[in-house]
PDB file of C-alpha atoms in Angstrom:
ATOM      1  CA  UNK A   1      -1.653 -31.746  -6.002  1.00  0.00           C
ATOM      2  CA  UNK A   2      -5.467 -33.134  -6.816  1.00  0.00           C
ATOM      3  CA  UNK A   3      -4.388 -36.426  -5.337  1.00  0.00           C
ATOM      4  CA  UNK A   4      -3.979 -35.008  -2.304  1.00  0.00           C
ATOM      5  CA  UNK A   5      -7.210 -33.745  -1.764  1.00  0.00           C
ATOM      6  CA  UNK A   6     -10.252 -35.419  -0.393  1.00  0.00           C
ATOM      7  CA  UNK A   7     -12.804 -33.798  -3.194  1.00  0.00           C
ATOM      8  CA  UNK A   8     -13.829 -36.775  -5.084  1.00  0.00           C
ATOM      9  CA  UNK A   9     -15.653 -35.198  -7.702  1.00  0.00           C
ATOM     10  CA  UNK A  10     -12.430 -33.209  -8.774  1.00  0.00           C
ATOM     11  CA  UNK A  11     -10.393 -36.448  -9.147  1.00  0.00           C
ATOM     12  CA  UNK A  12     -12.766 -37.939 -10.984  1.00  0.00           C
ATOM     13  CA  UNK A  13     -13.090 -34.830 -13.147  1.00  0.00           C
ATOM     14  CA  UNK A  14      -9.496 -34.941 -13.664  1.00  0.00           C
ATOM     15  CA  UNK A  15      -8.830 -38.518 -14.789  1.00  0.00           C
ATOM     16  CA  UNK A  16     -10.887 -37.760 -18.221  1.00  0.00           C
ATOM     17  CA  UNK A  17     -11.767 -34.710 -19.226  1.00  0.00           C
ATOM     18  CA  UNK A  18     -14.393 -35.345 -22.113  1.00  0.00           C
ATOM     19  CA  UNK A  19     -16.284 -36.357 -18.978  1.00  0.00           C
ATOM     20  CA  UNK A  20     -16.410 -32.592 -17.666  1.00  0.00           C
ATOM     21  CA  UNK A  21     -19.194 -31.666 -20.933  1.00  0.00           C
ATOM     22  CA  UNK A  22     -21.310 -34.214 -19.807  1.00  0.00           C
ATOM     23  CA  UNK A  23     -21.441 -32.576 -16.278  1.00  0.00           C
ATOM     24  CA  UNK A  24     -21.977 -29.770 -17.106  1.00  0.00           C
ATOM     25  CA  UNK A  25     -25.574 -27.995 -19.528  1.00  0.00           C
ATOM     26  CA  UNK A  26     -23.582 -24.846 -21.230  1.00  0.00           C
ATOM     27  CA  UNK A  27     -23.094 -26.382 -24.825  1.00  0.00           C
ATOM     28  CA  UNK A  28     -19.254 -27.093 -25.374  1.00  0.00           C
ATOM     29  CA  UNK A  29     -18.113 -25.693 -28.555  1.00  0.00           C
ATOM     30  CA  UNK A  30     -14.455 -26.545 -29.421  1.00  0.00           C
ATOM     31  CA  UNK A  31     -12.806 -23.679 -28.065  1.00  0.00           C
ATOM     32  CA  UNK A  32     -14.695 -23.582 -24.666  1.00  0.00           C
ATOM     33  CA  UNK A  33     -13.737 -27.721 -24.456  1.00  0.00           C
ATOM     34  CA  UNK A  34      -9.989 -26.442 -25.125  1.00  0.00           C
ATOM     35  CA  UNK A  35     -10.799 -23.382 -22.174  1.00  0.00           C
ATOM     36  CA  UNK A  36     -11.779 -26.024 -19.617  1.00  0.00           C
ATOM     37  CA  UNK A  37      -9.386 -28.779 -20.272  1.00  0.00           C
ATOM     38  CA  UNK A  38      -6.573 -26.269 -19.981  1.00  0.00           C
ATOM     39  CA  UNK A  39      -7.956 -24.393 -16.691  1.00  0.00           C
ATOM     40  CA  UNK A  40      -8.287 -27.705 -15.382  1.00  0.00           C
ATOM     41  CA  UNK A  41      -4.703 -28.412 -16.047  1.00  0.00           C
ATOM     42  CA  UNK A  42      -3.737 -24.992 -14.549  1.00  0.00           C
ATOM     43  CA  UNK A  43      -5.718 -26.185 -11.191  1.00  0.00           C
ATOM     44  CA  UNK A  44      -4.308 -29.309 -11.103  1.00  0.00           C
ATOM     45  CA  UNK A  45      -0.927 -27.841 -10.846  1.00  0.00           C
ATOM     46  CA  UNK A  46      -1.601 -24.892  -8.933  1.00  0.00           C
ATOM     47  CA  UNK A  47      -4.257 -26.817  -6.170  1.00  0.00           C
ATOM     48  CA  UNK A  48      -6.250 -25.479  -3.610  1.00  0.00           C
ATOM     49  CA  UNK A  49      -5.010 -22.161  -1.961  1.00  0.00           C
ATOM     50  CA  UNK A  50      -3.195 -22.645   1.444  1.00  0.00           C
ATOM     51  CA  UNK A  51      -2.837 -20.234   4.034  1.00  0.00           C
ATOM     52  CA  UNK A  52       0.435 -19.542   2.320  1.00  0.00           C
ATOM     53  CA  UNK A  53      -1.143 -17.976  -0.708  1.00  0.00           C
ATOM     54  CA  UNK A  54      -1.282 -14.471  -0.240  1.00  0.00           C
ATOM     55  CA  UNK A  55      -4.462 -13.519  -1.354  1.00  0.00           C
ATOM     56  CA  UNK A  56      -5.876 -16.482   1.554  1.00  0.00           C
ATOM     57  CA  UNK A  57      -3.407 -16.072   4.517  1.00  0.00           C
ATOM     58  CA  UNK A  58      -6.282 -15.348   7.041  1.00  0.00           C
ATOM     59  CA  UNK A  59      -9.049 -17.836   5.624  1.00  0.00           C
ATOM     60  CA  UNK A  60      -8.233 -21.539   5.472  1.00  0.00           C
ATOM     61  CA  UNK A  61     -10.520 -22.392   2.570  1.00  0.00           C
ATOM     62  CA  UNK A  62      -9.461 -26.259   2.472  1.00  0.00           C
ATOM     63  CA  UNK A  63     -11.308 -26.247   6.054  1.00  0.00           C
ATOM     64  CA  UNK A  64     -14.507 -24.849   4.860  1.00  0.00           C
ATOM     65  CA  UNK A  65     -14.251 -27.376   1.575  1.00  0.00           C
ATOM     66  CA  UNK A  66     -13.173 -30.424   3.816  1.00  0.00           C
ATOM     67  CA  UNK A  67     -16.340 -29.809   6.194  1.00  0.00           C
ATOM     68  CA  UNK A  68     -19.393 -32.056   4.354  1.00  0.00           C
ATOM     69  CA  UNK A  69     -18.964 -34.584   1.353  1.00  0.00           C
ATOM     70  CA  UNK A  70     -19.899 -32.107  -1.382  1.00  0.00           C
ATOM     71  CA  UNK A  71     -21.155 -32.617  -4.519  1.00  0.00           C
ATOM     72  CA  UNK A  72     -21.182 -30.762  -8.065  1.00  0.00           C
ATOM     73  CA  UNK A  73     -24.510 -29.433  -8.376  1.00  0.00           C
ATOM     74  CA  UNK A  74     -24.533 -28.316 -11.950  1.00  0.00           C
ATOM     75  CA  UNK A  75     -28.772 -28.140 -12.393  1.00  0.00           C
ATOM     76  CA  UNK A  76     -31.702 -25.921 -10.961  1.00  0.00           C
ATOM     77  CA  UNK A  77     -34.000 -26.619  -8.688  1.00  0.00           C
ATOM     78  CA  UNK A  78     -37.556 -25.285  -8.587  1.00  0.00           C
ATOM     79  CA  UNK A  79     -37.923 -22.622  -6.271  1.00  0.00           C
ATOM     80  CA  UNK A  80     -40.981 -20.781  -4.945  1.00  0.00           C
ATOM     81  CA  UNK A  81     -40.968 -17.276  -6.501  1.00  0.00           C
ATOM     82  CA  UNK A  82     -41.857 -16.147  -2.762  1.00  0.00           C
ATOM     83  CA  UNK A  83     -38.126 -16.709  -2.429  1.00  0.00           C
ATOM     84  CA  UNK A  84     -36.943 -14.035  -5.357  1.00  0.00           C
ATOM     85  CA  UNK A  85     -39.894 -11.893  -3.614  1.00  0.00           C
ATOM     86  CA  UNK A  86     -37.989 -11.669   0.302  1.00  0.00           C
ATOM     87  CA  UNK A  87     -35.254 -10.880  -1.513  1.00  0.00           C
ATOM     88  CA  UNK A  88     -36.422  -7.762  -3.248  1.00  0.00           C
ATOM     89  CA  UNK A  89     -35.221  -4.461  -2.018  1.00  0.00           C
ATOM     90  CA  UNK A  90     -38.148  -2.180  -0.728  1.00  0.00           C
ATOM     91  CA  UNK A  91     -39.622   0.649  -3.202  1.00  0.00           C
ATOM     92  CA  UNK A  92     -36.580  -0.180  -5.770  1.00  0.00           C
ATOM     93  CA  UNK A  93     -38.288   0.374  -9.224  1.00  0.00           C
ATOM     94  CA  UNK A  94     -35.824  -2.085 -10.706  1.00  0.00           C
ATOM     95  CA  UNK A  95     -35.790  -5.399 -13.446  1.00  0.00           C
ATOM     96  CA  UNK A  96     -35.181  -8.365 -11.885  1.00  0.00           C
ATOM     97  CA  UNK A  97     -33.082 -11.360 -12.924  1.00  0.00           C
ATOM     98  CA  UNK A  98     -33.410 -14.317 -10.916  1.00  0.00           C
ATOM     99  CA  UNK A  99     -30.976 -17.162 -11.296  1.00  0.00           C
ATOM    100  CA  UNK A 100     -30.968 -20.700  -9.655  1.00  0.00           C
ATOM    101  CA  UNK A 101     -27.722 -22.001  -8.876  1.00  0.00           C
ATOM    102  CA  UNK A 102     -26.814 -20.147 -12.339  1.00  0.00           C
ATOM    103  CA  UNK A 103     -29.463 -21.063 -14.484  1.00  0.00           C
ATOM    104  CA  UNK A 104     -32.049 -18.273 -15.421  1.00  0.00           C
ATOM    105  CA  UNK A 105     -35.610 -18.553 -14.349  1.00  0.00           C
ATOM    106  CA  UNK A 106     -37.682 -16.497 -17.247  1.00  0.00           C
ATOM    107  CA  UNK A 107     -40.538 -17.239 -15.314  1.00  0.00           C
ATOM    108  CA  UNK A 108     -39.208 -15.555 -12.523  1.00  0.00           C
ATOM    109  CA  UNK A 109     -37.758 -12.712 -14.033  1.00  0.00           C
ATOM    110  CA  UNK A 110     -38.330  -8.974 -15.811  1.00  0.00           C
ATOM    111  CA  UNK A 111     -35.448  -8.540 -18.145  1.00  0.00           C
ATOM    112  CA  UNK A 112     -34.621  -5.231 -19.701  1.00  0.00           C
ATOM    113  CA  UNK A 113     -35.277  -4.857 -23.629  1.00  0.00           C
ATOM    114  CA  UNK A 114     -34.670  -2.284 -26.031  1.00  0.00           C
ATOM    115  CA  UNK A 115     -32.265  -1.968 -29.102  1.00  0.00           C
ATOM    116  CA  UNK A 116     -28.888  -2.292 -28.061  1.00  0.00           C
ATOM    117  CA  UNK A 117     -29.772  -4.599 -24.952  1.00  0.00           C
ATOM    118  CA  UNK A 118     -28.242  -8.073 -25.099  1.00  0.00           C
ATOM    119  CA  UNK A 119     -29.179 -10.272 -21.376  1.00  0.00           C
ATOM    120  CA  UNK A 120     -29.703 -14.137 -20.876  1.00  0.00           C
ATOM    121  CA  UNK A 121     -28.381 -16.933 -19.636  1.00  0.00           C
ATOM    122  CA  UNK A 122     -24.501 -17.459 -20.265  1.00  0.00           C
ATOM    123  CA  UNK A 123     -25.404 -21.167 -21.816  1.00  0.00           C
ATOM    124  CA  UNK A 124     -27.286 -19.324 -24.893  1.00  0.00           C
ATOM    125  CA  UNK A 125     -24.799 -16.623 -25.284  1.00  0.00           C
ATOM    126  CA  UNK A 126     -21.490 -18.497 -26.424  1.00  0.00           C
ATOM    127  CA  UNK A 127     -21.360 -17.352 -29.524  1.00  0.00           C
ATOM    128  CA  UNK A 128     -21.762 -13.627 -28.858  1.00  0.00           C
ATOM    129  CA  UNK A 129     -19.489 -11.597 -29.728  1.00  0.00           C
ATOM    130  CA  UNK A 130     -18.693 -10.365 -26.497  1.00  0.00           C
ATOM    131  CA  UNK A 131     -18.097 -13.901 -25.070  1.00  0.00           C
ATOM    132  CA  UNK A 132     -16.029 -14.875 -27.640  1.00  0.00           C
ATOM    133  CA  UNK A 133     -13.813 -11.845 -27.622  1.00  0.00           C
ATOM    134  CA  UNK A 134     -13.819 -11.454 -23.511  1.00  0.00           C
ATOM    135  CA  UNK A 135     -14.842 -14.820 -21.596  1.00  0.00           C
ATOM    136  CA  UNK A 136     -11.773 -16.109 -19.526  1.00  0.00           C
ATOM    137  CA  UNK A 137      -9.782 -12.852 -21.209  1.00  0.00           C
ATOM    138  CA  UNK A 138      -8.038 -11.378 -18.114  1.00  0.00           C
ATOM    139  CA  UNK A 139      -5.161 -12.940 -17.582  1.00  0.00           C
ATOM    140  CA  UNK A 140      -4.514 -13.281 -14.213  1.00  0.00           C
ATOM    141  CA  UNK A 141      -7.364 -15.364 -13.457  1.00  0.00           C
ATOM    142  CA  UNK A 142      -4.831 -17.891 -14.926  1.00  0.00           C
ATOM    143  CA  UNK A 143      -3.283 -17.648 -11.714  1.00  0.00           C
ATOM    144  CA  UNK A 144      -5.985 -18.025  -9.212  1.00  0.00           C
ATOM    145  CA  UNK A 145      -6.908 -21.957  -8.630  1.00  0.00           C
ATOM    146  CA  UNK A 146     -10.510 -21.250  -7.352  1.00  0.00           C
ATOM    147  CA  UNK A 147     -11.268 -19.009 -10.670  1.00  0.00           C
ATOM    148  CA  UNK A 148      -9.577 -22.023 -12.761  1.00  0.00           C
ATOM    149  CA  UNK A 149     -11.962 -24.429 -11.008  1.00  0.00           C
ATOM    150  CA  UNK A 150     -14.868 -22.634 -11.806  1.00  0.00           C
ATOM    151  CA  UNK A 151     -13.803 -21.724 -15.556  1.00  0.00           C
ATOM    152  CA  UNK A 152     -13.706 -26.044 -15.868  1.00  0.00           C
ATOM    153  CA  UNK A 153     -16.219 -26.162 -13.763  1.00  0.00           C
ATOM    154  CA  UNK A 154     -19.146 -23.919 -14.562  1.00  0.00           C
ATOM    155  CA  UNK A 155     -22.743 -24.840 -15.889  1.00  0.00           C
ATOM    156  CA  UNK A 156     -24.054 -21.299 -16.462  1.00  0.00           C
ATOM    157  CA  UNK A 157     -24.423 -17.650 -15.205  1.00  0.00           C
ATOM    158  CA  UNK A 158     -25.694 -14.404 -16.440  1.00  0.00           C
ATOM    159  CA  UNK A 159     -24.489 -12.525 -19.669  1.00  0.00           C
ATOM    160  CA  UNK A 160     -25.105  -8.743 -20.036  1.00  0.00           C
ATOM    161  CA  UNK A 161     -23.898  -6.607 -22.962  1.00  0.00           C
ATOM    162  CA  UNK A 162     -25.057  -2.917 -23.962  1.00  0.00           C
ATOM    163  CA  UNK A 163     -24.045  -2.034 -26.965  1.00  0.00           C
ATOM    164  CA  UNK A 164     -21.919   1.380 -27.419  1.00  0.00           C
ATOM    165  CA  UNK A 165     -23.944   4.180 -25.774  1.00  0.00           C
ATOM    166  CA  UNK A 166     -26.754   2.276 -24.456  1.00  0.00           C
ATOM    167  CA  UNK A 167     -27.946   3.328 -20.746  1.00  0.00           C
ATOM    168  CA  UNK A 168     -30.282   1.127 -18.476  1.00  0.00           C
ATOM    169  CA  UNK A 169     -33.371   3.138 -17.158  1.00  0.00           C
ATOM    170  CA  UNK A 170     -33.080   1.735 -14.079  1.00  0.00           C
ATOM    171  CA  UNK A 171     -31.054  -0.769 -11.810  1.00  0.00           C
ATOM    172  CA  UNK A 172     -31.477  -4.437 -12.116  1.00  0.00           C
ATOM    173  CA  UNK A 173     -31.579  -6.525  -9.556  1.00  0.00           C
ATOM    174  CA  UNK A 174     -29.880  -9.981  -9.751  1.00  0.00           C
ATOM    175  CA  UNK A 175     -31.190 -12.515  -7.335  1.00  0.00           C
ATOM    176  CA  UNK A 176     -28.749 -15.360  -7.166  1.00  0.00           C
ATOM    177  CA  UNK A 177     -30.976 -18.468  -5.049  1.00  0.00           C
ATOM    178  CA  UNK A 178     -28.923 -21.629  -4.488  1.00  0.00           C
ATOM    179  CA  UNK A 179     -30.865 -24.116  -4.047  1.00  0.00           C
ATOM    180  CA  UNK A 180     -30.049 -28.027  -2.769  1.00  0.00           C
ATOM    181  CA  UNK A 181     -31.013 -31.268  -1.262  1.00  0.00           C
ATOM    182  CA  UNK A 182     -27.633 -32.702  -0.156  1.00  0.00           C
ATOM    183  CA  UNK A 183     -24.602 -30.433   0.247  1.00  0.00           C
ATOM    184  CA  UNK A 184     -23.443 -29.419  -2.904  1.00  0.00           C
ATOM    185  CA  UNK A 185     -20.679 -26.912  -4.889  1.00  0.00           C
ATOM    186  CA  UNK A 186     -22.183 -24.721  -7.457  1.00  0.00           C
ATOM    187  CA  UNK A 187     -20.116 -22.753 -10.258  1.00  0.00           C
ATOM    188  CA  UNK A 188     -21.489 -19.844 -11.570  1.00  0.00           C
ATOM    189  CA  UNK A 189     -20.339 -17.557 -14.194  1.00  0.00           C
ATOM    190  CA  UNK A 190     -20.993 -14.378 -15.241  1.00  0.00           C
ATOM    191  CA  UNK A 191     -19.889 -11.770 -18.141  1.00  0.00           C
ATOM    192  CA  UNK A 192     -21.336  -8.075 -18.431  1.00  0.00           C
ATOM    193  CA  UNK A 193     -19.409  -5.995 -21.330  1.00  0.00           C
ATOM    194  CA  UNK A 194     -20.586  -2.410 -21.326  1.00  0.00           C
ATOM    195  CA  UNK A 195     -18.801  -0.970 -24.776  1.00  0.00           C
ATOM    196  CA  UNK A 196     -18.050   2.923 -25.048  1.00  0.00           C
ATOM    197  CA  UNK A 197     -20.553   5.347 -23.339  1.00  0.00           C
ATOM    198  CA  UNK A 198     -22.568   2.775 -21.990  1.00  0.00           C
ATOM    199  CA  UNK A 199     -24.190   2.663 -18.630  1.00  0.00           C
ATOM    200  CA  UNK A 200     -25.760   0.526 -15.904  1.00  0.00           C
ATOM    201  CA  UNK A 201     -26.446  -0.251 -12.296  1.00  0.00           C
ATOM    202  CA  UNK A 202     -26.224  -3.771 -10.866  1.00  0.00           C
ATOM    203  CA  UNK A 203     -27.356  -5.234  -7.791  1.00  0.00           C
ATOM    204  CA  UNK A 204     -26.446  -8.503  -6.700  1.00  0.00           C
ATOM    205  CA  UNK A 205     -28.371 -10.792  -3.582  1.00  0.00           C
ATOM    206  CA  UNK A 206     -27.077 -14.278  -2.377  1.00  0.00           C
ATOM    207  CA  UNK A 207     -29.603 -16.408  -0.281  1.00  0.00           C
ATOM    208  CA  UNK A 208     -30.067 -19.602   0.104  1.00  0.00           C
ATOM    209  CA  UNK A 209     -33.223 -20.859   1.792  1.00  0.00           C
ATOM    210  CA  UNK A 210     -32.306 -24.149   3.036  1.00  0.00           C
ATOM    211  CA  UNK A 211     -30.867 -24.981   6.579  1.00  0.00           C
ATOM    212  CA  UNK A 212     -29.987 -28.436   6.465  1.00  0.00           C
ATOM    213  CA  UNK A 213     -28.173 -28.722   2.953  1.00  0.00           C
ATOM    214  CA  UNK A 214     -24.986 -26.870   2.571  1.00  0.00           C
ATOM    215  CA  UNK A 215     -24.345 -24.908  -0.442  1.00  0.00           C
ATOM    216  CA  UNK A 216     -21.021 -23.793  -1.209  1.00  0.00           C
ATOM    217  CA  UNK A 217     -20.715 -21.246  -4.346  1.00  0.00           C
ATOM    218  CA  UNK A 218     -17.628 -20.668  -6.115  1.00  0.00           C
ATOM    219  CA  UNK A 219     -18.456 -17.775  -8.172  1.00  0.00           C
ATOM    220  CA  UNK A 220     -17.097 -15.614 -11.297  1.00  0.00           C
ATOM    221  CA  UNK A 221     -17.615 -12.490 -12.554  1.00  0.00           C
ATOM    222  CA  UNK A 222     -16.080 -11.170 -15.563  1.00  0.00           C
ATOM    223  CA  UNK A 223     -16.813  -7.360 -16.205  1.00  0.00           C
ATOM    224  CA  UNK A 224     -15.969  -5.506 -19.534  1.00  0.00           C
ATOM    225  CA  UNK A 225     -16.061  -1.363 -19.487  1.00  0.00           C
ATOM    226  CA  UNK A 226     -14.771  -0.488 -22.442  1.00  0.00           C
ATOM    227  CA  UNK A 227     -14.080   3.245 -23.213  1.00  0.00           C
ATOM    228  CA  UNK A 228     -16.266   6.487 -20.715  1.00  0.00           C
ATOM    229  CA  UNK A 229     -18.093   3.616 -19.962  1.00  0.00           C
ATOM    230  CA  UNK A 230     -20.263   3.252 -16.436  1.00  0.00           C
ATOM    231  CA  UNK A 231     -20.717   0.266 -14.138  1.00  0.00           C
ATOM    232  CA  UNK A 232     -22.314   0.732 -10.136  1.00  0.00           C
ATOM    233  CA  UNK A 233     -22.189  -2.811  -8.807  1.00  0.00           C
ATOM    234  CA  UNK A 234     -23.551  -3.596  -5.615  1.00  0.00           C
ATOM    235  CA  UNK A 235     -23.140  -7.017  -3.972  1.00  0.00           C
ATOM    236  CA  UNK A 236     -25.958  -7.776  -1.013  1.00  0.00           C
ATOM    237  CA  UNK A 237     -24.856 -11.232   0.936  1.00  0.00           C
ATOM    238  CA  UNK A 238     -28.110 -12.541   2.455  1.00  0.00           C
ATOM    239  CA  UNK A 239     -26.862 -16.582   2.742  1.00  0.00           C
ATOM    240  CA  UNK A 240     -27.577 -18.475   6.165  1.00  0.00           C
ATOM    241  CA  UNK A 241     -25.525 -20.388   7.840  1.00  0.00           C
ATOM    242  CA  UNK A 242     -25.428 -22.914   5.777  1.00  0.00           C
ATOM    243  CA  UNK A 243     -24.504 -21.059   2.561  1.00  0.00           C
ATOM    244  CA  UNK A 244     -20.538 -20.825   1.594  1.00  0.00           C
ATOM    245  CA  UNK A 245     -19.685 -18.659  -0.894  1.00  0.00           C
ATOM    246  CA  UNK A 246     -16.233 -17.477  -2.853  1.00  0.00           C
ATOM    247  CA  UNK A 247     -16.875 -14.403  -5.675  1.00  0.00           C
ATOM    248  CA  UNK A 248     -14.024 -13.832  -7.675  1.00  0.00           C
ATOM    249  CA  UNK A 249     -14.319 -10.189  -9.840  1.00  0.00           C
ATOM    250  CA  UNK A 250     -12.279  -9.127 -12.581  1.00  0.00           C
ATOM    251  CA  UNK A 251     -12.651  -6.249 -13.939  1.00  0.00           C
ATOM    252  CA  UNK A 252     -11.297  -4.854 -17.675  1.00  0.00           C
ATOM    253  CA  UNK A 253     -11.428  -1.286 -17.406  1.00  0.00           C
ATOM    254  CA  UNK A 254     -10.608   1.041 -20.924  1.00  0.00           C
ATOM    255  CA  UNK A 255     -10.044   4.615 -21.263  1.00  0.00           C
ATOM    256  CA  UNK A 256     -11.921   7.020 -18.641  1.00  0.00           C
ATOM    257  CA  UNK A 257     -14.094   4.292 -17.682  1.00  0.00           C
ATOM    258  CA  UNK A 258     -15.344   4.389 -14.236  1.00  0.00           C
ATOM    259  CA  UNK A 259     -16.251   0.963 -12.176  1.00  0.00           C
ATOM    260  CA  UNK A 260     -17.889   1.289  -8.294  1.00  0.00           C
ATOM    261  CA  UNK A 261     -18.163  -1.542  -6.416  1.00  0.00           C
ATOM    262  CA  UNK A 262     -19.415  -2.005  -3.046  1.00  0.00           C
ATOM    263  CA  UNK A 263     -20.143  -5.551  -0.891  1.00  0.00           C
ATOM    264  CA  UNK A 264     -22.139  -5.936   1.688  1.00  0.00           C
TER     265      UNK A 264
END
């Protein structure tokens, strides 16, 4: 199936895959090595959806993927923080987290602290206990090739986790700012575990400021809510026309928890 595809970086990807934790910053511990060899082996069998797959029978994705010689983009580029600033929503008293193609910018950003408050980049979180009980735990993201691609694939993303009973004061923002020179495929990914009684409000904005580069993100968000547990997620798509984007959510819901989503 990967031979038949004209996305260079995946074939040569696929011909050794110690190669993939050099591409990629988020330290490979042995179990994450084992996650992406094997979700690269489940892509490689299941390939690219076609307009036969169910979930993709009225968007041709191969067309969108075929249009410009993309690259893997798996670094940051510095961005103006007038950038994170157009994208913030008018009289919101929020924290912000602003992330560059999936890498964190502290700089950038106003992250909420307190006991019982765990946020950060993905990369610095692997050993968490909530990523190593939950990351890649929902099973039928086995099945979907463009969630396998970005579990092989990803660099880095956002981790959230609120311990049992711990509420957020207010929203927080994410920001998510791709950012290129030549047209390029980013993989993000994200995990936010609320445990029992805990609450939060997330807000999500794509843009990408440049108009000659293409950037095409194939995204992944994991969410936890474990038991009377409380997650408002709002997803704000602000891209131009020359941003491409694919979010795939899953979403582990426990006893009486409640989960509200909305895209826009």
């Amino acid at each position: 199936m990967i031979s038949n595809m004209i996305l260079p970086f995946y074939q040569a990807l696929t011909e050794d895959v110690n190669a993939l934790s050099a591409q990629v910053t988020c330290p490979a511990t042995d179990a994450l090595h084992d996650i992406r060899r094997e979700a690269l082996e489940r892509f490689s069998a299941i390939g690219l959806p076609t307009l036969k797959t169910e979930a993709w029978r009225y968007t041709n994705i191969q067309r969108y993927l075929k249009e410009f010689p993309y690259e893997l983009l798996t670094t940051a580029f510095p961005v103006s923080g007038e950038i994170a600033e157009k994208a913030a929503i008018p009289e919101l008293d929020c924290y912000r987290v602003v992330l560059v193609n999936g890498h964190l910018q502290a700089d950038q950003s106003t992250l909420p602290q307190g006991k019982g408050i765990t946020i950060g980049a993905m990369s610095a979180h692997t050993s968490a206990p909530g990523f190593t009980t939950y990351f890649n735990g929902q099973q039928h993201l086995a099945g979907e090739s463009m969630a396998q691609l970005n579990t092989a694939l990803f660099s880095d993303g956002l981790y959230l986790e609120l311990a049992a009973n711990t509420v957020l004061d207010k929203p927080v923002h994410v920001v998510h700012i791709y950012s290129c020179t030549a047209h390029s495929f980013i993989q993000p990914r994200h995990l936010w575990v609320l445990n029992r009684n805990a609450a939060a409000t997330v807000i999500e904005t794509s843009v990408h400021p440049e108009t000659t580069a293409v950037a095409f993100a194939n995204s992944v968000l994991e969410t936890v809510i474990m038991d009377n547990a409380e997650l408002w997620h709002y997803n704000l798509q602000l891209g131009e026309d020359s941003f491409r984007e694919v979010c795939t959510t899953a979403a582990q819901q426990h006893k009486d928890s409640r989960y509200h989503h909305f895209n826009f």
